Short mmCIF file of C-alpha atoms and ligand atoms in Angstrom, two decimals:
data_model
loop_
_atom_site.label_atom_id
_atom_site.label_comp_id
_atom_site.label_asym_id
_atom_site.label_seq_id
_atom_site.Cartn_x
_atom_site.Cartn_y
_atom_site.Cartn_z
CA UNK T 645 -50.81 17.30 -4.56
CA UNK T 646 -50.86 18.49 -8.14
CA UNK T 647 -47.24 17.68 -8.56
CA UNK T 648 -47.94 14.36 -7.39
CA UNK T 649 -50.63 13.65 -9.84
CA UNK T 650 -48.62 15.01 -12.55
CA UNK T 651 -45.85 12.17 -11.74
CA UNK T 652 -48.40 9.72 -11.44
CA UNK T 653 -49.76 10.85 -14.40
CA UNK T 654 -46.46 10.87 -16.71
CA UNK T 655 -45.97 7.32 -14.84
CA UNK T 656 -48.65 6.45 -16.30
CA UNK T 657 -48.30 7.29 -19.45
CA UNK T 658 -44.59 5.81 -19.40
CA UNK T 659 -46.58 2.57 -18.97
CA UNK T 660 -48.87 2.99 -21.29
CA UNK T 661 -46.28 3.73 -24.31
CA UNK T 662 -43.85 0.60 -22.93
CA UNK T 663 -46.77 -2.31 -22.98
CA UNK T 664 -47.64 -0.70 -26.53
CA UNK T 665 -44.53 -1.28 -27.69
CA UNK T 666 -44.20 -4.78 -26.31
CA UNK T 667 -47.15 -4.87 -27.75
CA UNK T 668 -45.71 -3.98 -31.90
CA UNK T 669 -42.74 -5.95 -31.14
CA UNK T 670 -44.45 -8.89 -29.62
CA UNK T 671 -46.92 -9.04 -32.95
CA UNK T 672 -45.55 -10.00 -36.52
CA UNK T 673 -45.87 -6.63 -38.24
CA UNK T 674 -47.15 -6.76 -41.67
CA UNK T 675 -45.40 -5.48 -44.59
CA UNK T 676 -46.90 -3.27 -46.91
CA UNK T 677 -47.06 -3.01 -50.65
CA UNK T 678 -47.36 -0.21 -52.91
CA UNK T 679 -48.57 -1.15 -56.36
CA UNK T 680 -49.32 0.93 -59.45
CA UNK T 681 -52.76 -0.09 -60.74
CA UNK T 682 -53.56 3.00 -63.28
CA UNK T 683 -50.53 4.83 -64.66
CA UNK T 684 -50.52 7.36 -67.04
CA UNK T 685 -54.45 8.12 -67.23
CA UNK T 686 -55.93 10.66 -67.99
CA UNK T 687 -59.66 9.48 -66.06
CA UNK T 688 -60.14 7.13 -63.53
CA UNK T 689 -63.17 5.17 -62.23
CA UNK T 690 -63.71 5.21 -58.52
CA UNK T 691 -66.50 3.89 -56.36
CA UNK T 692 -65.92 3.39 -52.51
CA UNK T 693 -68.81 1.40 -51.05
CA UNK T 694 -68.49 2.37 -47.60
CA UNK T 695 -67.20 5.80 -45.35
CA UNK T 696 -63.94 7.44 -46.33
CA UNK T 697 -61.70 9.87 -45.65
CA UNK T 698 -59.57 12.06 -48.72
CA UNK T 699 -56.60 13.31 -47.27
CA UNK T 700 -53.33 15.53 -48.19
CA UNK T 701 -50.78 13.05 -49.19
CA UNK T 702 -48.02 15.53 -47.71
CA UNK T 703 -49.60 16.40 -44.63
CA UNK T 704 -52.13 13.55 -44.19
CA UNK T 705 -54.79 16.97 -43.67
CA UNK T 706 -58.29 15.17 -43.70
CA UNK T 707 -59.76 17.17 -47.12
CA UNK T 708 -63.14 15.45 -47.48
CA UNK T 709 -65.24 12.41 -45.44
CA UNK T 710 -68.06 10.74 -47.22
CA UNK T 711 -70.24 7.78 -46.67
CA UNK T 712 -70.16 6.13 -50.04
CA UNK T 713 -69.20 6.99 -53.49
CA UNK T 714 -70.55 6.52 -56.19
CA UNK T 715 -69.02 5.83 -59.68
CA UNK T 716 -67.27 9.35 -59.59
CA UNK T 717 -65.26 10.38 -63.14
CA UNK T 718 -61.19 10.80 -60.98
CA UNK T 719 -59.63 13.16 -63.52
CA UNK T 720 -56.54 15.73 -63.81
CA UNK T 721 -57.75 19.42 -63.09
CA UNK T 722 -56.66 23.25 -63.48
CA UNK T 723 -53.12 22.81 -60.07
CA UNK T 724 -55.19 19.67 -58.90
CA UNK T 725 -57.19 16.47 -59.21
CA UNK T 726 -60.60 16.03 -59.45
CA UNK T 727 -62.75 13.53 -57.82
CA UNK T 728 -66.61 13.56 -58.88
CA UNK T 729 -67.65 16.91 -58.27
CA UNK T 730 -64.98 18.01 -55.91
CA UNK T 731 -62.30 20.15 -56.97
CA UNK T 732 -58.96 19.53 -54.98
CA UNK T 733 -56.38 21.74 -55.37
CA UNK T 734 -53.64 19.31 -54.70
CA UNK T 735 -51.29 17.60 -56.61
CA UNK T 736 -51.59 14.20 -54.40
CA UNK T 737 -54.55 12.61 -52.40
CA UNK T 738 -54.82 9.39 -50.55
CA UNK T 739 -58.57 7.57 -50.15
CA UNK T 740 -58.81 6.08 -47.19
CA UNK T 741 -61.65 3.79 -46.66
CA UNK T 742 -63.19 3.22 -42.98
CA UNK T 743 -63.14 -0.75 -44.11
CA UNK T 744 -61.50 -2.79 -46.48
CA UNK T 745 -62.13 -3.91 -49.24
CA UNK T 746 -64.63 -1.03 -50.52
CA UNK T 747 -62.45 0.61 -53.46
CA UNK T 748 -63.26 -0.14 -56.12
CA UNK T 749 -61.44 1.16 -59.33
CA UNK T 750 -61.59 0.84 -63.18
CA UNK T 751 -64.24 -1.93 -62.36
CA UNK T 752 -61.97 -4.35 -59.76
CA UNK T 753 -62.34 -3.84 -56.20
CA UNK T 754 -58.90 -3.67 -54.08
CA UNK T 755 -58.08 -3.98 -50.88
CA UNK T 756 -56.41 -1.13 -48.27
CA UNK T 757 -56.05 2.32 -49.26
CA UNK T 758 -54.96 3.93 -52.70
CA UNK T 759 -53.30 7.07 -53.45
CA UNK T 760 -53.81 9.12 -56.74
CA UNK T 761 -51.51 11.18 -57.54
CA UNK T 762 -51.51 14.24 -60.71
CA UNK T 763 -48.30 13.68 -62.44
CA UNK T 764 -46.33 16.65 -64.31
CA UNK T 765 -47.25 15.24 -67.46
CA UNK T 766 -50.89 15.93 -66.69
CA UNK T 767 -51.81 12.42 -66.35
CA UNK T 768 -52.96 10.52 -62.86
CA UNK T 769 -51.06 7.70 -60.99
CA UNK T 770 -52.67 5.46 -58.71
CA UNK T 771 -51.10 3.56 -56.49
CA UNK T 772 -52.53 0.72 -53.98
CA UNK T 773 -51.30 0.54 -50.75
CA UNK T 774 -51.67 -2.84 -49.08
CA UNK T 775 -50.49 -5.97 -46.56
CA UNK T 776 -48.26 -7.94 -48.56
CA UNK T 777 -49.75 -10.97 -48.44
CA UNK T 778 -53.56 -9.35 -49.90
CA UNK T 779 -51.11 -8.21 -52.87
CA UNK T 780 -50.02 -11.72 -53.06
CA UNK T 781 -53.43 -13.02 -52.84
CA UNK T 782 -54.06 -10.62 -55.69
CA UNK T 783 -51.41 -11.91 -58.03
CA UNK T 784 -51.82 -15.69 -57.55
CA UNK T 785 -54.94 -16.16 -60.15
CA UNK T 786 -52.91 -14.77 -62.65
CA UNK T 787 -49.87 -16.72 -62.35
CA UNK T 788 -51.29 -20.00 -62.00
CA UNK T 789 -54.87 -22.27 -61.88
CA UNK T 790 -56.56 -21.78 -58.25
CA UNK T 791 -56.78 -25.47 -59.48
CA UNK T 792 -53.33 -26.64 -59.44
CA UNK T 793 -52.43 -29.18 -56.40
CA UNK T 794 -51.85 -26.95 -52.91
CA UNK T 795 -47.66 -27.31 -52.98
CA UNK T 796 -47.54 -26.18 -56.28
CA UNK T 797 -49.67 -23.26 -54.97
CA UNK T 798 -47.54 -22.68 -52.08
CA UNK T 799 -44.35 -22.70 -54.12
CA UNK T 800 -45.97 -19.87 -56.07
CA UNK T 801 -47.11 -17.77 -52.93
CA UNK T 802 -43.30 -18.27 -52.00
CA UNK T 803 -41.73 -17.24 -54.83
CA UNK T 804 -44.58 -14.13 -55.54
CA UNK T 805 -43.95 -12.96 -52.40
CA UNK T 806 -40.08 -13.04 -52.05
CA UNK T 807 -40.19 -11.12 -55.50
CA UNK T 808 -42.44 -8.75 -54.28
CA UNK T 809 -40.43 -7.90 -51.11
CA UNK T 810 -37.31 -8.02 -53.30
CA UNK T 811 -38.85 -5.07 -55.49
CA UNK T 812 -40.04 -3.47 -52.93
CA UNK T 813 -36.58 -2.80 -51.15
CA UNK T 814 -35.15 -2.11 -54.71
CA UNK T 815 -37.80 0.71 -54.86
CA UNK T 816 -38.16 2.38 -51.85
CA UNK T 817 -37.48 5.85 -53.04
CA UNK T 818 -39.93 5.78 -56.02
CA UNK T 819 -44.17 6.30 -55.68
CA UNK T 820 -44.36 2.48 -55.91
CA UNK T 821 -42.79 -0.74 -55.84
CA UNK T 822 -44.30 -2.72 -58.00
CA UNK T 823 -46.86 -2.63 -60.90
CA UNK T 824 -49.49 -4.84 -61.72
CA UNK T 825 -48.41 -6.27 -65.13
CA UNK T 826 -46.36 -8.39 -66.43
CA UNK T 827 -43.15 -5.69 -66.21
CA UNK T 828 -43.38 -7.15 -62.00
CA UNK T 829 -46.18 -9.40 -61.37
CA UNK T 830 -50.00 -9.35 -62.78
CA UNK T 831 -52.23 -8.39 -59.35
CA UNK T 832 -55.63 -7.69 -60.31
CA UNK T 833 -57.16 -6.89 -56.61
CA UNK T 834 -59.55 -8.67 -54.50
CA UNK T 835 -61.55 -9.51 -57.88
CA UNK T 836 -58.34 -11.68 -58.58
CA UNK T 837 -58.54 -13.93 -54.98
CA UNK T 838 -59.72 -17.33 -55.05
CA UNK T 839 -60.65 -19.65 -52.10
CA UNK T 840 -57.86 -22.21 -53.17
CA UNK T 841 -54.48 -19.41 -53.60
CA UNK T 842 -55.66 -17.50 -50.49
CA UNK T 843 -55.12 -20.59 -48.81
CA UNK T 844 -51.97 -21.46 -49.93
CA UNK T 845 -51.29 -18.09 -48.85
CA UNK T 846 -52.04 -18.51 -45.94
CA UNK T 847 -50.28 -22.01 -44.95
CA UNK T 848 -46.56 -20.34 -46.23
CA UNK T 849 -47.57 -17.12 -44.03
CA UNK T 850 -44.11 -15.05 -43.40
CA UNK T 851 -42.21 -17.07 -45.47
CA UNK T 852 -39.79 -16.39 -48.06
CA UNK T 853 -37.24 -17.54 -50.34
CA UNK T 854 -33.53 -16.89 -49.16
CA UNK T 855 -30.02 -17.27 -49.73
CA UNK T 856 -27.58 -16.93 -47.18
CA UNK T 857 -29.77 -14.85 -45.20
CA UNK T 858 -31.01 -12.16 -47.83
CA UNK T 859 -33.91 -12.16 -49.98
CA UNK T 860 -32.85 -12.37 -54.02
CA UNK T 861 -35.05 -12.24 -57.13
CA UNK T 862 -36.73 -15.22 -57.54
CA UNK T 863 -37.45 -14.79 -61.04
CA UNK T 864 -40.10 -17.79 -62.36
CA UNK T 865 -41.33 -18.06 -65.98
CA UNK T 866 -44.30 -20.89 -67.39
CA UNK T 867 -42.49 -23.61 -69.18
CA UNK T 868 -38.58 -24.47 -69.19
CA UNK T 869 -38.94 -27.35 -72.14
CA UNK T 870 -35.60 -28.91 -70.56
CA UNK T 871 -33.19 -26.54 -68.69
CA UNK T 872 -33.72 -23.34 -66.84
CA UNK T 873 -31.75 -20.62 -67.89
CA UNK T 874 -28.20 -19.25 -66.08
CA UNK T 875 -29.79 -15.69 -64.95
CA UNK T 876 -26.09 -14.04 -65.48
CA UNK T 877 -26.59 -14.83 -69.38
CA UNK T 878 -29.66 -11.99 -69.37
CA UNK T 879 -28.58 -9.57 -66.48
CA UNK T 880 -26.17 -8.83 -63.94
CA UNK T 881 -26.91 -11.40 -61.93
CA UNK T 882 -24.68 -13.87 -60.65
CA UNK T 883 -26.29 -16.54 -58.00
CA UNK T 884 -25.89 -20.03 -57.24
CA UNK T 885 -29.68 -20.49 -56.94
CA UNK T 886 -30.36 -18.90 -60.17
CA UNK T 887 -27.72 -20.90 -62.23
CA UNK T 888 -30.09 -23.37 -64.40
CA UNK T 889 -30.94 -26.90 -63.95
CA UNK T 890 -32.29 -29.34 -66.31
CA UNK T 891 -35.86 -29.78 -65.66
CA UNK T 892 -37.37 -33.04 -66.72
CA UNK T 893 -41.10 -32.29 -65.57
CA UNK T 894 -42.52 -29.80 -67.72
CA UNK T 895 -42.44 -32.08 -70.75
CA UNK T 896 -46.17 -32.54 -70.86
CA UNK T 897 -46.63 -28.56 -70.02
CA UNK T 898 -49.22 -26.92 -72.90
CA UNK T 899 -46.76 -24.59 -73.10
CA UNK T 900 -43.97 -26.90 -74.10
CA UNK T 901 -43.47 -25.97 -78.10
CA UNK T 902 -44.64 -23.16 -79.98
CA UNK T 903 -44.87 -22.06 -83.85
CA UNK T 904 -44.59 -18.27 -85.17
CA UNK T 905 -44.70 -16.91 -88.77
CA UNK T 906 -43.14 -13.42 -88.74
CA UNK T 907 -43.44 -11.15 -91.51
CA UNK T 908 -39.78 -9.26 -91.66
CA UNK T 909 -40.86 -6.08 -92.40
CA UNK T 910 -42.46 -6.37 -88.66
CA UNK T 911 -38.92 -7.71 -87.31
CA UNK T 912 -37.30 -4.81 -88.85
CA UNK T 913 -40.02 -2.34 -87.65
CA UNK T 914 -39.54 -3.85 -84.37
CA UNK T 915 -35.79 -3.85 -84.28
CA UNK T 916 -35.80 -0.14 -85.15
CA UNK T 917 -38.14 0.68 -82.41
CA UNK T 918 -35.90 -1.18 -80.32
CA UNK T 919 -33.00 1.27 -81.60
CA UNK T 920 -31.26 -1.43 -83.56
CA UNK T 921 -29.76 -0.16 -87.17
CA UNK T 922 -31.28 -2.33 -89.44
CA UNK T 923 -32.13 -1.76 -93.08
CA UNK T 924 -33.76 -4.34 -95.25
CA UNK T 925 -33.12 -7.38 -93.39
CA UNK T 926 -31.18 -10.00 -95.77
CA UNK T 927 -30.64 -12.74 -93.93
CA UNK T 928 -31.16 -14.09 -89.88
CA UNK T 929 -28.66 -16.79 -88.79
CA UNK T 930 -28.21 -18.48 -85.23
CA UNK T 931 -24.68 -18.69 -84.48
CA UNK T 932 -24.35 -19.88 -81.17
CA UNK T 933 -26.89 -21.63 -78.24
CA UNK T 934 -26.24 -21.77 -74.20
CA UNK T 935 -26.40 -25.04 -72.74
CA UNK T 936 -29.97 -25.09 -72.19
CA UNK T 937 -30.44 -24.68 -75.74
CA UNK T 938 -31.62 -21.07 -76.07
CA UNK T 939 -29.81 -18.49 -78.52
CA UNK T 940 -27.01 -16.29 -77.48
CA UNK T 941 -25.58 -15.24 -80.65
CA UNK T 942 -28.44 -14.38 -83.65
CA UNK T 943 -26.63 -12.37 -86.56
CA UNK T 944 -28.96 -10.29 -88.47
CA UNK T 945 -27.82 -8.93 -91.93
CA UNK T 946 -29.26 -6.07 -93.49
CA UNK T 947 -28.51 -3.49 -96.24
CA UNK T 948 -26.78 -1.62 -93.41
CA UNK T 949 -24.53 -4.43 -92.47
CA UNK T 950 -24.47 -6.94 -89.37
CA UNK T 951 -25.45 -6.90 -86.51
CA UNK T 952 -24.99 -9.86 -83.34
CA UNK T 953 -27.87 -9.99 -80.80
CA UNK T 954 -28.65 -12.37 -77.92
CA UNK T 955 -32.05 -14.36 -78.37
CA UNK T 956 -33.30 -12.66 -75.44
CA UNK T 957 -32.90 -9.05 -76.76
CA UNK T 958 -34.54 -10.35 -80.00
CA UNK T 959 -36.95 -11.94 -78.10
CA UNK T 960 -38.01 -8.48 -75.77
CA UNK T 961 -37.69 -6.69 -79.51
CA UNK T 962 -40.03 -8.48 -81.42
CA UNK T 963 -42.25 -9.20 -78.80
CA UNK T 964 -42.03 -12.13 -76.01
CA UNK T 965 -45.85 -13.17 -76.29
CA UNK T 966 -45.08 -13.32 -80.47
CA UNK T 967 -41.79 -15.07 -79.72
CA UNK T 968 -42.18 -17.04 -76.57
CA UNK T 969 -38.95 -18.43 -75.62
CA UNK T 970 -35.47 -17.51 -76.66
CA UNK T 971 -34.33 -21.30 -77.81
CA UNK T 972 -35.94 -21.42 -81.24
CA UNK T 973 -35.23 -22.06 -84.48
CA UNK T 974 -36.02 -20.10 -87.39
CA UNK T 975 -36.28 -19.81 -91.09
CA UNK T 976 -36.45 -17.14 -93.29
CA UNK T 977 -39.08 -18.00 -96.63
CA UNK T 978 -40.44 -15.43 -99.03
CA UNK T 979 -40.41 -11.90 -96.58
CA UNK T 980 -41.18 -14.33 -93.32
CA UNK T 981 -39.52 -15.72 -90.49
CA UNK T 982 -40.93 -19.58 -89.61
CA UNK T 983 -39.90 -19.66 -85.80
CA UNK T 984 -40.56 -23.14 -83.93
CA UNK T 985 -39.20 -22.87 -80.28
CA UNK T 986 -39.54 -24.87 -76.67
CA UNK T 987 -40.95 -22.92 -73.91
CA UNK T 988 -42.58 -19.85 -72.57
CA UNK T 989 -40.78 -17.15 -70.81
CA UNK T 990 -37.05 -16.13 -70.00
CA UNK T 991 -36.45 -19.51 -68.53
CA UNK T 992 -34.70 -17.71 -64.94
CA UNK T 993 -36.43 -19.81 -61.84
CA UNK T 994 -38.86 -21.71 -61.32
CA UNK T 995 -40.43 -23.40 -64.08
CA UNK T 996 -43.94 -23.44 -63.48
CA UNK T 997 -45.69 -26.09 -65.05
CA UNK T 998 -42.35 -28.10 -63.82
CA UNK T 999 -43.62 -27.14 -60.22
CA UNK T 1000 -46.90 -28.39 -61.20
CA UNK T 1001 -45.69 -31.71 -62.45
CA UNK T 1002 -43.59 -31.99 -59.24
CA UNK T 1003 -46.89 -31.38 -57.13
CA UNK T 1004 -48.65 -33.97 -59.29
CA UNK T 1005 -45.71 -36.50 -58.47
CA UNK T 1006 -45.81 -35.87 -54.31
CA UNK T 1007 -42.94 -33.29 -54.01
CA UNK T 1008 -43.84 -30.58 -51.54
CA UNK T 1009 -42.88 -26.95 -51.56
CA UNK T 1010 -39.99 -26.90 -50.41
CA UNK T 1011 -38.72 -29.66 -52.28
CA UNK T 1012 -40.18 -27.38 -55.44
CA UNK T 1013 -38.15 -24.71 -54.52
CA UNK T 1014 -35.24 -26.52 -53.39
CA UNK T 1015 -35.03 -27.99 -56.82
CA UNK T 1016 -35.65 -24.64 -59.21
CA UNK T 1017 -33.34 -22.40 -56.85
CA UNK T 1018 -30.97 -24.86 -55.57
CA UNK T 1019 -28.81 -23.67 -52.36
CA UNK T 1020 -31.85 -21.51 -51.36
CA UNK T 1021 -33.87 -22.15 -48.13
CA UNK T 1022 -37.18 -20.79 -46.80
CA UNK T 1023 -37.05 -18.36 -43.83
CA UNK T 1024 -39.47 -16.31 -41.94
CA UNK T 1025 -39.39 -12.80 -42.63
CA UNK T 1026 -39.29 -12.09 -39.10
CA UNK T 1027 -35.55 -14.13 -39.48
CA UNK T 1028 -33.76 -12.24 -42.35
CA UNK T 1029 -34.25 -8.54 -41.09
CA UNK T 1030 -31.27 -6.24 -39.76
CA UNK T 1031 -31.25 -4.22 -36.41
CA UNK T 1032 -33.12 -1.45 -38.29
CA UNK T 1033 -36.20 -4.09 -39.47
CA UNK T 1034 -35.25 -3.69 -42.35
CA UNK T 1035 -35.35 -6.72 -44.88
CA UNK T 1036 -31.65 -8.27 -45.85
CA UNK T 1037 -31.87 -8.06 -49.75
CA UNK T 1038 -29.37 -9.03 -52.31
ZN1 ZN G 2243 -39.33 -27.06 -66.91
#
């Protein structure tokens, strides 16, 4: 009898573990995020409206429960962290709210779960763990106008979160895939979502931005002002749908021309910071332009000779917020550079005020993207993973 019931019972639980896996397979698993939202501080702001756990982050060891926090001072202690008035000797913790969203940190309030982490440097890290598509949602407000027509706003969500994905594989091994600035994507939390981008959201659900199968970077910038740039002429990367096209629709784009005044002595701070050798600069010539009109070839000369950058590199030196684009031309009068140039951002992608325009005309998404990455189509991301699950990246 008891040997009986013990078959029965491992029977049983046979069954149990096959209809739960039919079960994960048969639903759409969600990918996950990690995003950086505090690096390098030395105090963070936490509240957590709602009951939490604090656990180990190497052995997932529940450390602390509580019902609610509030506004507790997260700081770097004596082999630990601290959090409020609790003193965790641990190097790594991970909050893990009952409900989501209830964090709330710095001020914004974020979705999932978020790990801090004390760094050797004696400063905190803390990351945000979250769905994919609540990062997305996150990121949306700060790329574009919740106002902008829907297909426009679905483009975006496309491109977002094929980036995001494509970052994510890149940086499996580190703490975090992505960080929320402009170095990956701006994501400001759930403060950032807005009725209008969540739903564009979530009418492109699953779906990404491919090329022959694999998810690539699909870089996107504000304002082309003509042509979108060849990506291979800024970094080693060499894909049909990130080639340029001329782009006739962002003429009317706000962002479409800019003016500068530089004083030199910044450019030549700014060059030596960026560990060029320049002395007193002399003289700043263009020498040579890609076909969408932005500089390849800028020859600086100083009292410690010549040097040849790219208008990129200049561009990342100086600043790209002071210089906007990399097609510009400039003038040097009485110790200052007079820069007039088309565009804002590296030009790779999408142009998105051109998307915009192409909303505003009837184009859909897909004819967007079809048109700023040509050759690329939009899969599921169900469709593009390996035996493994894992995603096929570039
Ligand atoms: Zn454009």
């Amino acid at each position: 009898m008891p040997l009986n019931l013990g078959k029965a019972l491992i029977c049983l639980g046979l069954v149990v573990i096959v209809l739960g896996l039919i079960f994960i397979s048969g639903a759409e698993a969600e990918e996950l995020v990690r995003v950086a939202i505090a690096t390098d501080a030395h105090e963070i702001r936490l509240s957590i409206r709602g009951p939490y756990q604090i656990l180990a982050l190497n052995t997932n060891e529940e450390l602390h429960k509580g019902r609610y926090l509030w506004r507790a001072k997260v700081s770097p202690a004596e082999g630990g962290i601290k959090i409020g008035k609790l003193d965790l000797k641990i190097y790594g913790v991970r909050i893990q709210p009952k409900k989501s969203p209830v964090i709330y940190l710095n001020g914004r309030k974020f979705r999932g779960a978020i790990e801090i982490i004390r760094r050797e440097n004696n400063t905190l890290l803390a990351v945000n763990h979250l769905e994919l598509d609540d990062y997305i949602a996150g990121v949306l407000y700060h790329e574009v106008s919740p106002r902008w027509p829907l297909e426009a706003l679905k483009a975006q969500a496309i491109v977002a979160r094929t980036y995001a994905l494509y970052q994510a594989r890149l940086n499996t091994d580190k703490d975090y895939d992505l960080v929320s600035t402009v170095a990956s994507q701006v994501y400001g939390g759930r403060t950032s979502e807005r009725g209008r981008t969540s739903k564009a959201i979530r009418r492109t659900r699953g779906e990404v931005l491919t090329y022959k199968g694999k998810v690539f970077p699909t870089f996107y910038h504000a304002t082309c002002a003509g042509h979108t740039e060849d990506a291979s002429a800024l970094w080693k990367i060499n894909l049909p749908p990130l080639k340029g096209r001329e782009c006739q629709f962002c003429q009317r784009s706000p962002h479409f021309k800019w003016k500068k005044k530089v004083s030199i002595k910044n450019i030549e701070e700014a060059l030596e910071k960026a560990n060029f050798k320049v002395g007193t600069i002399e003289a700043i010539k263009i020498i040579d332009r890609d076909v969408s009109g932005r500089v390849t070839d800028l020859e600086i000369t100083s009292t410690r000779g010549k040097i040849s950058l790219s208008g990129y590199r200049f561009r990342l030196a100086v600043g790209p917020n002071i210089i906007r684009s990399a097609n510009f031309d400039l003038q040097v009068k009485r110790k200052k550079a007079y820069l007039e140039g088309l565009g804002w951002g590296h030009g790779v992608g999408m142009c998105q005020w051109g998307a915009f325009f192409m909303s505003r005309k009837g184009f859909n998404a897909e004819q967007i993207l079809g048109y700023y990455y040509p050759e690329a189509k939009i899969k599921k991301i169900e469709e593009i993973k390996d035996d493994q699950g894992k995603i096929n990246t570039f």
